[in-house]
Amino acid sequence: MMFLKLFLLFSFVSSTFSHDTFNSHVLPRPLIIQYSEDIESQFDKLDEELKLQCTSWRFSVETNNLSPWKTIPEECGGYVKDYMMGRGYKVDLERVSNEAGVYAKSVELNGDGRDVWVFDIDETLLSNLPYYIEHGYGLEIFDPVEFDKWVQKGMAPAIGPSLKLYEKVSDLGFKIFLLTGRSEKQRSVTIENLTKAGFRSWDNLILRDSEDHGKLATVFKSEKRSKMIEEGYRILGNSGDQWSDLLGSCPSSRSFKLPNPMYYIP
């Protein structure tokens, strides 16, 4: 974006000089750049076009229309930052939580303790935004070693609207299963972090065992949901920030996708 603005600026400067005839006997005049009347409007149009393109890209992310991607587009770095740190992200989170709460309240539970709501953890219950602030909001290729160091700190804050949904679902009588791509080695710090953030009284916490490493998230989570079904549970609700949390075999009766334009997990 800045390149385009500078290109336009230098184009106008060149145009200004091209109309002057050089005279060695005349002292050089002070440089006065006269912008054309619509230069600012052209800058505004460029800004608006970039915003539209990045909004379109984010829409494709949330609707699962993009091919697998590793980083956000470089030109959308500022847009994603503004979205994540601004009102838009919070409003979207609240919308998902509210709609999920309306659905949860409408469900007639069987009463046998077999009705389950599945929650992912990262960017669903806990926010890793403090980590991604330091790593370009998704501009950098994901570094599992650095991310694991962050996880070990156990400092991820709760996503407020998700905590409200979590408490509502629990009060309604759903069994709460937490299904995460985190490693079994991170069980202790994950429990500590969840508890510190306000999440309590879940019924099952499922992490990746050694035999699960290397599996795509869609495969791993499908297998775990299949096992729930085999054990006689009914998956009535599922909340996650990745489509791999929600798609695959044995899907929930109703799924709720939280916004996340920072990274993609297949």
GROMACS .gro file of C-alpha atoms in nm:
model
  266
    1MET     CA    1   0.000   0.000   0.000
    2MET     CA    2   0.277   0.244   0.094
    3PHE     CA    3   0.458   0.155  -0.228
    4LEU     CA    4   0.155   0.259  -0.432
    5LYS     CA    5   0.131   0.591  -0.251
    6LEU     CA    6   0.501   0.664  -0.303
    7PHE     CA    7   0.470   0.567  -0.669
    8LEU     CA    8   0.188   0.816  -0.715
    9LEU     CA    9   0.382   1.086  -0.529
   10PHE     CA   10   0.695   1.048  -0.742
   11SER     CA   11   0.481   1.038  -1.054
   12PHE     CA   12   0.348   1.384  -0.968
   13VAL     CA   13   0.697   1.512  -0.887
   14SER     CA   14   0.828   1.389  -1.223
   15SER     CA   15   0.536   1.551  -1.396
   16THR     CA   16   0.612   1.883  -1.226
   17PHE     CA   17   0.976   1.883  -1.342
   18SER     CA   18   0.895   1.774  -1.695
   19HIS     CA   19   0.716   2.103  -1.770
   20ASP     CA   20   1.016   2.323  -1.675
   21THR     CA   21   1.290   2.420  -1.924
   22PHE     CA   22   1.634   2.423  -1.764
   23ASN     CA   23   1.814   2.762  -1.762
   24SER     CA   24   2.162   2.776  -1.610
   25HIS     CA   25   2.135   3.157  -1.556
   26VAL     CA   26   1.830   3.131  -1.333
   27LEU     CA   27   1.864   3.042  -0.967
   28PRO     CA   28   1.685   2.719  -0.878
   29ARG     CA   29   1.340   2.769  -0.735
   30PRO     CA   30   1.230   2.614  -0.405
   31LEU     CA   31   1.066   2.279  -0.466
   32ILE     CA   32   0.692   2.318  -0.440
   33ILE     CA   33   0.489   2.006  -0.499
   34GLN     CA   34   0.136   2.074  -0.607
   35TYR     CA   35  -0.091   1.777  -0.558
   36SER     CA   36  -0.367   1.729  -0.807
   37GLU     CA   37  -0.708   1.796  -0.661
   38ASP     CA   38  -0.798   1.430  -0.634
   39ILE     CA   39  -0.469   1.284  -0.498
   40GLU     CA   40  -0.611   1.240  -0.148
   41SER     CA   41  -0.924   1.080  -0.285
   42GLN     CA   42  -0.703   0.838  -0.482
   43PHE     CA   43  -0.518   0.747  -0.163
   44ASP     CA   44  -0.853   0.695   0.009
   45LYS     CA   45  -0.969   0.471  -0.274
   46LEU     CA   46  -0.652   0.263  -0.248
   47ASP     CA   47  -0.703   0.225   0.128
   48GLU     CA   48  -1.066   0.130   0.078
   49GLU     CA   49  -0.979  -0.124  -0.192
   50LEU     CA   50  -0.720  -0.288   0.033
   51LYS     CA   51  -0.968  -0.306   0.318
   52LEU     CA   52  -1.227  -0.464   0.087
   53GLN     CA   53  -0.977  -0.720  -0.042
   54CYS     CA   54  -0.868  -0.815   0.311
   55THR     CA   55  -1.229  -0.834   0.429
   56SER     CA   56  -1.302  -1.065   0.138
   57TRP     CA   57  -1.000  -1.277   0.230
   58ARG     CA   58  -1.116  -1.304   0.594
   59PHE     CA   59  -1.466  -1.398   0.478
   60SER     CA   60  -1.316  -1.680   0.272
   61VAL     CA   61  -1.119  -1.796   0.576
   62GLU     CA   62  -1.426  -1.811   0.798
   63THR     CA   63  -1.637  -1.985   0.535
   64ASN     CA   64  -1.364  -2.243   0.461
   65ASN     CA   65  -1.338  -2.137   0.096
   66LEU     CA   66  -0.960  -2.091   0.088
   67SER     CA   67  -0.703  -2.351   0.000
   68PRO     CA   68  -0.474  -2.444   0.292
   69TRP     CA   69  -0.262  -2.142   0.390
   70LYS     CA   70   0.039  -2.089   0.617
   71THR     CA   71   0.038  -1.715   0.681
   72ILE     CA   72  -0.197  -1.425   0.633
   73PRO     CA   73  -0.134  -1.209   0.321
   74GLU     CA   74   0.140  -0.957   0.395
   75GLU     CA   75  -0.073  -0.666   0.277
   76CYS     CA   76  -0.346  -0.768   0.525
   77GLY     CA   77  -0.123  -0.756   0.833
   78GLY     CA   78  -0.257  -0.421   0.948
   79TYR     CA   79  -0.615  -0.522   0.873
   80VAL     CA   80  -0.593  -0.842   1.080
   81LYS     CA   81  -0.428  -0.652   1.365
   82ASP     CA   82  -0.706  -0.391   1.365
   83TYR     CA   83  -0.972  -0.663   1.356
   84MET     CA   84  -0.824  -0.870   1.639
   85MET     CA   85  -0.756  -0.571   1.863
   86GLY     CA   86  -1.073  -0.382   1.778
   87ARG     CA   87  -1.444  -0.410   1.833
   88GLY     CA   88  -1.506  -0.637   1.535
   89TYR     CA   89  -1.348  -0.950   1.686
   90LYS     CA   90  -1.529  -0.901   2.017
   91VAL     CA   91  -1.866  -0.852   1.846
   92ASP     CA   92  -1.816  -1.165   1.637
   93LEU     CA   93  -1.724  -1.370   1.945
   94GLU     CA   94  -2.031  -1.245   2.126
   95ARG     CA   95  -2.252  -1.330   1.828
   96VAL     CA   96  -2.128  -1.689   1.817
   97SER     CA   97  -2.164  -1.732   2.192
   98ASN     CA   98  -2.515  -1.586   2.198
   99GLU     CA   99  -2.638  -1.801   1.909
  100ALA     CA  100  -2.486  -2.112   2.063
  101GLY     CA  101  -2.653  -2.027   2.393
  102VAL     CA  102  -2.993  -1.991   2.227
  103TYR     CA  103  -2.949  -2.329   2.062
  104ALA     CA  104  -2.828  -2.497   2.384
  105LYS     CA  105  -3.133  -2.371   2.572
  106SER     CA  106  -3.363  -2.507   2.301
  107VAL     CA  107  -3.225  -2.862   2.322
  108GLU     CA  108  -3.424  -3.112   2.524
  109LEU     CA  109  -3.169  -3.324   2.706
  110ASN     CA  110  -3.230  -3.694   2.758
  111GLY     CA  111  -3.138  -3.680   3.125
  112ASP     CA  112  -2.914  -3.987   3.120
  113GLY     CA  113  -2.587  -3.794   3.134
  114ARG     CA  114  -2.497  -3.879   2.775
  115ASP     CA  115  -2.563  -3.544   2.606
  116VAL     CA  116  -2.230  -3.380   2.526
  117TRP     CA  117  -2.104  -3.038   2.424
  118VAL     CA  118  -1.751  -3.044   2.280
  119PHE     CA  119  -1.519  -2.745   2.314
  120ASP     CA  120  -1.183  -2.687   2.150
  121ILE     CA  121  -0.940  -2.493   2.371
  122ASP     CA  122  -0.702  -2.260   2.182
  123GLU     CA  123  -0.881  -1.957   2.035
  124THR     CA  124  -1.207  -2.114   2.155
  125LEU     CA  125  -1.186  -2.110   2.534
  126LEU     CA  126  -0.838  -1.964   2.581
  127SER     CA  127  -0.692  -1.674   2.382
  128ASN     CA  128  -0.336  -1.689   2.252
  129LEU     CA  129  -0.360  -1.333   2.126
  130PRO     CA  130  -0.077  -1.217   2.357
  131TYR     CA  131   0.150  -1.463   2.175
  132TYR     CA  132   0.033  -1.363   1.828
  133ILE     CA  133   0.075  -0.993   1.905
  134GLU     CA  134   0.446  -1.071   1.932
  135HIS     CA  135   0.441  -1.276   1.611
  136GLY     CA  136   0.270  -1.049   1.362
  137TYR     CA  137  -0.091  -1.163   1.406
  138GLY     CA  138  -0.025  -1.453   1.171
  139LEU     CA  139   0.230  -1.293   0.938
  140GLU     CA  140   0.498  -1.533   1.063
  141ILE     CA  141   0.500  -1.903   0.979
  142PHE     CA  142   0.388  -2.100   1.284
  143ASP     CA  143   0.677  -2.207   1.508
  144PRO     CA  144   0.567  -2.501   1.728
  145VAL     CA  145   0.871  -2.470   1.956
  146GLU     CA  146   0.804  -2.104   2.034
  147PHE     CA  147   0.433  -2.168   2.074
  148ASP     CA  148   0.494  -2.453   2.318
  149LYS     CA  149   0.708  -2.216   2.527
  150TRP     CA  150   0.409  -1.983   2.542
  151VAL     CA  151   0.174  -2.267   2.638
  152GLN     CA  152   0.405  -2.371   2.921
  153LYS     CA  153   0.366  -2.028   3.078
  154GLY     CA  154  -0.003  -2.105   3.138
  155MET     CA  155  -0.093  -1.739   3.088
  156ALA     CA  156  -0.357  -1.754   2.813
  157PRO     CA  157  -0.663  -1.551   2.921
  158ALA     CA  158  -1.020  -1.669   2.886
  159ILE     CA  159  -1.226  -1.567   2.586
  160GLY     CA  160  -1.505  -1.392   2.774
  161PRO     CA  161  -1.807  -1.483   2.559
  162SER     CA  162  -1.691  -1.847   2.546
  163LEU     CA  163  -1.666  -1.860   2.924
  164LYS     CA  164  -2.027  -1.740   2.947
  165LEU     CA  165  -2.137  -2.008   2.700
  166TYR     CA  166  -1.936  -2.271   2.886
  167GLU     CA  167  -2.109  -2.184   3.212
  168LYS     CA  168  -2.453  -2.180   3.049
  169VAL     CA  169  -2.401  -2.517   2.883
  170SER     CA  170  -2.283  -2.663   3.214
  171ASP     CA  171  -2.581  -2.521   3.403
  172LEU     CA  172  -2.818  -2.669   3.144
  173GLY     CA  173  -2.687  -3.017   3.219
  174PHE     CA  174  -2.463  -3.093   2.920
  175LYS     CA  175  -2.155  -3.306   2.973
  176ILE     CA  176  -1.854  -3.096   2.874
  177PHE     CA  177  -1.576  -3.262   2.677
  178LEU     CA  178  -1.265  -3.059   2.592
  179LEU     CA  179  -1.101  -3.185   2.273
  180THR     CA  180  -0.771  -3.016   2.190
  181GLY     CA  181  -0.474  -3.064   1.963
  182ARG     CA  182  -0.241  -2.995   2.253
  183SER     CA  183  -0.004  -3.272   2.358
  184GLU     CA  184  -0.069  -3.505   2.651
  185LYS     CA  185   0.258  -3.370   2.793
  186GLN     CA  186   0.081  -3.036   2.833
  187ARG     CA  187  -0.208  -3.174   3.040
  188SER     CA  188  -0.094  -3.030   3.371
  189VAL     CA  189  -0.028  -2.676   3.247
  190THR     CA  190  -0.348  -2.683   3.041
  191ILE     CA  191  -0.556  -2.774   3.346
  192GLU     CA  192  -0.385  -2.501   3.549
  193ASN     CA  193  -0.441  -2.242   3.277
  194LEU     CA  194  -0.807  -2.335   3.225
  195THR     CA  195  -0.877  -2.327   3.598
  196LYS     CA  196  -0.701  -1.993   3.643
  197ALA     CA  197  -0.902  -1.851   3.354
  198GLY     CA  198  -1.232  -1.956   3.516
  199PHE     CA  199  -1.314  -2.285   3.343
  200ARG     CA  200  -1.411  -2.559   3.585
  201SER     CA  201  -1.603  -2.886   3.614
  202TRP     CA  202  -1.547  -3.032   3.269
  203ASP     CA  203  -1.613  -3.404   3.233
  204ASN     CA  204  -1.331  -3.505   3.000
  205LEU     CA  205  -1.011  -3.346   2.871
  206ILE     CA  206  -0.880  -3.516   2.556
  207LEU     CA  207  -0.530  -3.435   2.431
  208ARG     CA  208  -0.301  -3.592   2.169
  209ASP     CA  209  -0.128  -3.911   2.284
  210SER     CA  210   0.200  -4.016   2.126
  211GLU     CA  211   0.016  -4.224   1.864
  212ASP     CA  212  -0.190  -3.918   1.764
  213HIS     CA  213   0.106  -3.700   1.670
  214GLY     CA  214   0.134  -3.646   1.298
  215LYS     CA  215  -0.237  -3.690   1.235
  216LEU     CA  216  -0.427  -3.406   1.074
  217ALA     CA  217  -0.650  -3.232   1.325
  218THR     CA  218  -0.959  -3.331   1.125
  219VAL     CA  219  -0.861  -3.698   1.149
  220PHE     CA  220  -0.761  -3.683   1.515
  221LYS     CA  221  -1.077  -3.509   1.627
  222SER     CA  222  -1.300  -3.726   1.410
  223GLU     CA  223  -1.153  -4.036   1.574
  224LYS     CA  224  -1.212  -3.898   1.921
  225ARG     CA  225  -1.572  -3.804   1.842
  226SER     CA  226  -1.626  -4.150   1.695
  227LYS     CA  227  -1.507  -4.301   2.022
  228MET     CA  228  -1.754  -4.082   2.214
  229ILE     CA  229  -2.037  -4.215   1.997
  230GLU     CA  230  -1.918  -4.573   2.049
  231GLU     CA  231  -1.930  -4.514   2.424
  232GLY     CA  232  -2.293  -4.408   2.398
  233TYR     CA  233  -2.261  -4.030   2.407
  234ARG     CA  234  -2.465  -3.794   2.190
  235ILE     CA  235  -2.271  -3.493   2.060
  236LEU     CA  236  -2.529  -3.216   2.051
  237GLY     CA  237  -2.300  -2.912   2.036
  238ASN     CA  238  -1.946  -2.836   1.924
  239SER     CA  239  -1.751  -2.509   1.943
  240GLY     CA  240  -1.420  -2.446   1.770
  241ASP     CA  241  -1.220  -2.179   1.587
  242GLN     CA  242  -1.097  -2.415   1.313
  243TRP     CA  243  -1.302  -2.604   1.057
  244SER     CA  244  -1.093  -2.907   1.152
  245ASP     CA  245  -1.258  -2.885   1.496
  246LEU     CA  246  -1.599  -2.927   1.339
  247LEU     CA  247  -1.572  -3.126   1.016
  248GLY     CA  248  -1.509  -3.495   0.957
  249SER     CA  249  -1.689  -3.802   1.084
  250CYS     CA  250  -1.937  -3.808   1.372
  251PRO     CA  251  -2.011  -3.434   1.361
  252SER     CA  252  -2.219  -3.260   1.622
  253SER     CA  253  -2.590  -3.200   1.579
  254ARG     CA  254  -2.499  -2.832   1.567
  255SER     CA  255  -2.156  -2.673   1.536
  256PHE     CA  256  -2.040  -2.317   1.605
  257LYS     CA  257  -1.735  -2.165   1.435
  258LEU     CA  258  -1.551  -1.892   1.625
  259PRO     CA  259  -1.358  -1.631   1.422
  260ASN     CA  260  -0.984  -1.676   1.372
  261PRO     CA  261  -0.806  -1.512   1.077
  262MET     CA  262  -0.458  -1.559   1.229
  263TYR     CA  263  -0.385  -1.922   1.147
  264TYR     CA  264  -0.516  -2.235   0.977
  265ILE     CA  265  -0.500  -2.594   1.104
  266PRO     CA  266  -0.600  -2.871   0.858
   0.00000   0.00000   0.00000
